[in-house]
PDB file of C-alpha atoms in Angstrom:
ATOM      1  CA  UNK A 224     -12.402   0.767  -3.319  1.00  0.00           C
ATOM      2  CA  UNK A 225     -10.625  -0.412  -6.455  1.00  0.00           C
ATOM      3  CA  UNK A 226      -6.914  -1.137  -6.286  1.00  0.00           C
ATOM      4  CA  UNK A 227      -4.524  -0.567  -9.191  1.00  0.00           C
ATOM      5  CA  UNK A 228      -2.177  -3.567  -9.484  1.00  0.00           C
ATOM      6  CA  UNK A 229       0.353  -4.134 -12.263  1.00  0.00           C
ATOM      7  CA  UNK A 230       3.476  -6.231 -12.737  1.00  0.00           C
ATOM      8  CA  UNK A 231       5.728  -3.617 -11.127  1.00  0.00           C
ATOM      9  CA  UNK A 232       3.884  -3.148  -7.862  1.00  0.00           C
ATOM     10  CA  UNK A 233       2.988  -6.843  -7.631  1.00  0.00           C
ATOM     11  CA  UNK A 234       6.656  -7.833  -7.862  1.00  0.00           C
ATOM     12  CA  UNK A 235       7.784  -5.146  -5.418  1.00  0.00           C
ATOM     13  CA  UNK A 236       5.199  -6.211  -2.828  1.00  0.00           C
ATOM     14  CA  UNK A 237       6.137  -9.874  -3.280  1.00  0.00           C
ATOM     15  CA  UNK A 238       9.805  -9.053  -2.539  1.00  0.00           C
ATOM     16  CA  UNK A 239       8.664  -8.073   0.969  1.00  0.00           C
ATOM     17  CA  UNK A 240       6.685 -11.318   1.479  1.00  0.00           C
ATOM     18  CA  UNK A 241       3.301  -9.616   1.668  1.00  0.00           C
ATOM     19  CA  UNK A 242       0.168 -10.918  -0.035  1.00  0.00           C
ATOM     20  CA  UNK A 243      -2.331  -8.834  -1.991  1.00  0.00           C
ATOM     21  CA  UNK A 244      -4.974  -9.674   0.593  1.00  0.00           C
ATOM     22  CA  UNK A 245      -2.775  -8.409   3.440  1.00  0.00           C
ATOM     23  CA  UNK A 246      -2.132  -5.093   1.695  1.00  0.00           C
ATOM     24  CA  UNK A 247      -5.803  -4.577   0.936  1.00  0.00           C
ATOM     25  CA  UNK A 248      -6.769  -5.502   4.524  1.00  0.00           C
ATOM     26  CA  UNK A 249      -4.271  -3.005   5.972  1.00  0.00           C
ATOM     27  CA  UNK A 250      -5.664  -0.242   3.741  1.00  0.00           C
ATOM     28  CA  UNK A 251      -9.276  -1.192   4.502  1.00  0.00           C
ATOM     29  CA  UNK A 252      -8.731  -1.428   8.300  1.00  0.00           C
ATOM     30  CA  UNK A 253      -8.662   2.333   8.904  1.00  0.00           C
ATOM     31  CA  UNK A 254      -4.886   2.872   8.719  1.00  0.00           C
ATOM     32  CA  UNK A 255      -3.096   5.880  10.136  1.00  0.00           C
ATOM     33  CA  UNK A 256      -1.641   8.264   7.534  1.00  0.00           C
ATOM     34  CA  UNK A 257       1.885   8.999   8.758  1.00  0.00           C
ATOM     35  CA  UNK A 258       3.432  10.988   5.944  1.00  0.00           C
ATOM     36  CA  UNK A 259       2.585  12.676   2.662  1.00  0.00           C
ATOM     37  CA  UNK A 260       5.293  13.045   0.041  1.00  0.00           C
ATOM     38  CA  UNK A 261       5.425  14.508  -3.451  1.00  0.00           C
ATOM     39  CA  UNK A 262       7.291  12.151  -5.775  1.00  0.00           C
ATOM     40  CA  UNK A 263       7.603  13.046  -9.466  1.00  0.00           C
ATOM     41  CA  UNK A 264       4.629  15.396  -9.138  1.00  0.00           C
ATOM     42  CA  UNK A 265       2.451  12.717  -7.538  1.00  0.00           C
ATOM     43  CA  UNK A 266       1.149  12.772  -3.962  1.00  0.00           C
ATOM     44  CA  UNK A 267       2.053   9.594  -2.096  1.00  0.00           C
ATOM     45  CA  UNK A 268       0.637   8.754   1.303  1.00  0.00           C
ATOM     46  CA  UNK A 269       2.460   6.459   3.725  1.00  0.00           C
ATOM     47  CA  UNK A 270       0.000   4.575   5.919  1.00  0.00           C
ATOM     48  CA  UNK A 271       0.424   2.126   8.780  1.00  0.00           C
ATOM     49  CA  UNK A 272      -2.331  -0.365   9.453  1.00  0.00           C
ATOM     50  CA  UNK A 273      -3.099  -3.899  10.609  1.00  0.00           C
ATOM     51  CA  UNK A 274      -4.160  -6.932   8.637  1.00  0.00           C
ATOM     52  CA  UNK A 275      -6.933  -9.122  10.048  1.00  0.00           C
ATOM     53  CA  UNK A 276      -4.174 -11.322  11.526  1.00  0.00           C
ATOM     54  CA  UNK A 277      -2.735  -8.251  13.325  1.00  0.00           C
ATOM     55  CA  UNK A 278       0.345  -7.964  11.086  1.00  0.00           C
ATOM     56  CA  UNK A 279       1.271  -4.267  10.987  1.00  0.00           C
ATOM     57  CA  UNK A 280       2.147  -3.008   7.527  1.00  0.00           C
ATOM     58  CA  UNK A 281       3.498   0.218   6.082  1.00  0.00           C
ATOM     59  CA  UNK A 282       1.801   0.886   2.766  1.00  0.00           C
ATOM     60  CA  UNK A 283       2.644   3.705   0.356  1.00  0.00           C
ATOM     61  CA  UNK A 284      -0.274   4.637  -1.908  1.00  0.00           C
ATOM     62  CA  UNK A 285      -1.273   7.162  -4.519  1.00  0.00           C
ATOM     63  CA  UNK A 286      -4.511   7.838  -6.366  1.00  0.00           C
ATOM     64  CA  UNK A 287      -4.501   7.340 -10.131  1.00  0.00           C
ATOM     65  CA  UNK A 288      -7.798   8.375 -11.581  1.00  0.00           C
ATOM     66  CA  UNK A 289     -10.311   6.511  -9.404  1.00  0.00           C
ATOM     67  CA  UNK A 290      -8.036   3.652  -8.353  1.00  0.00           C
ATOM     68  CA  UNK A 291      -5.745   3.381  -5.357  1.00  0.00           C
ATOM     69  CA  UNK A 292      -2.281   2.348  -6.476  1.00  0.00           C
ATOM     70  CA  UNK A 293      -0.067   0.637  -3.945  1.00  0.00           C
ATOM     71  CA  UNK A 294       3.485   1.827  -4.562  1.00  0.00           C
ATOM     72  CA  UNK A 295       5.017  -0.495  -1.974  1.00  0.00           C
ATOM     73  CA  UNK A 296       4.207  -2.355   1.238  1.00  0.00           C
ATOM     74  CA  UNK A 297       6.425  -3.766   3.947  1.00  0.00           C
ATOM     75  CA  UNK A 298       6.353  -4.834   7.605  1.00  0.00           C
ATOM     76  CA  UNK A 299       6.000  -1.887   9.966  1.00  0.00           C
ATOM     77  CA  UNK A 300       8.230  -3.446  12.577  1.00  0.00           C
ATOM     78  CA  UNK A 301      11.592  -5.166  12.113  1.00  0.00           C
ATOM     79  CA  UNK A 302      12.032  -8.868  12.277  1.00  0.00           C
TER      80      UNK A 302
END
């Protein structure tokens, strides 16, 4: 799968202290889709999934052409 990264989503992800590798691992590790939202005419899917180090992440994604764009990612549990 090809991910769509740009300055905006890279900076937003970094604000939450999550690496690119962690986001991609959580998406690749068979995450659970928890919610589908329509935002500005675009379908966004909120997923929860683990990294290889067992860090649980919430990841919001959308498809743009044939690339998966990560809208945001953050820890699934507080603290």
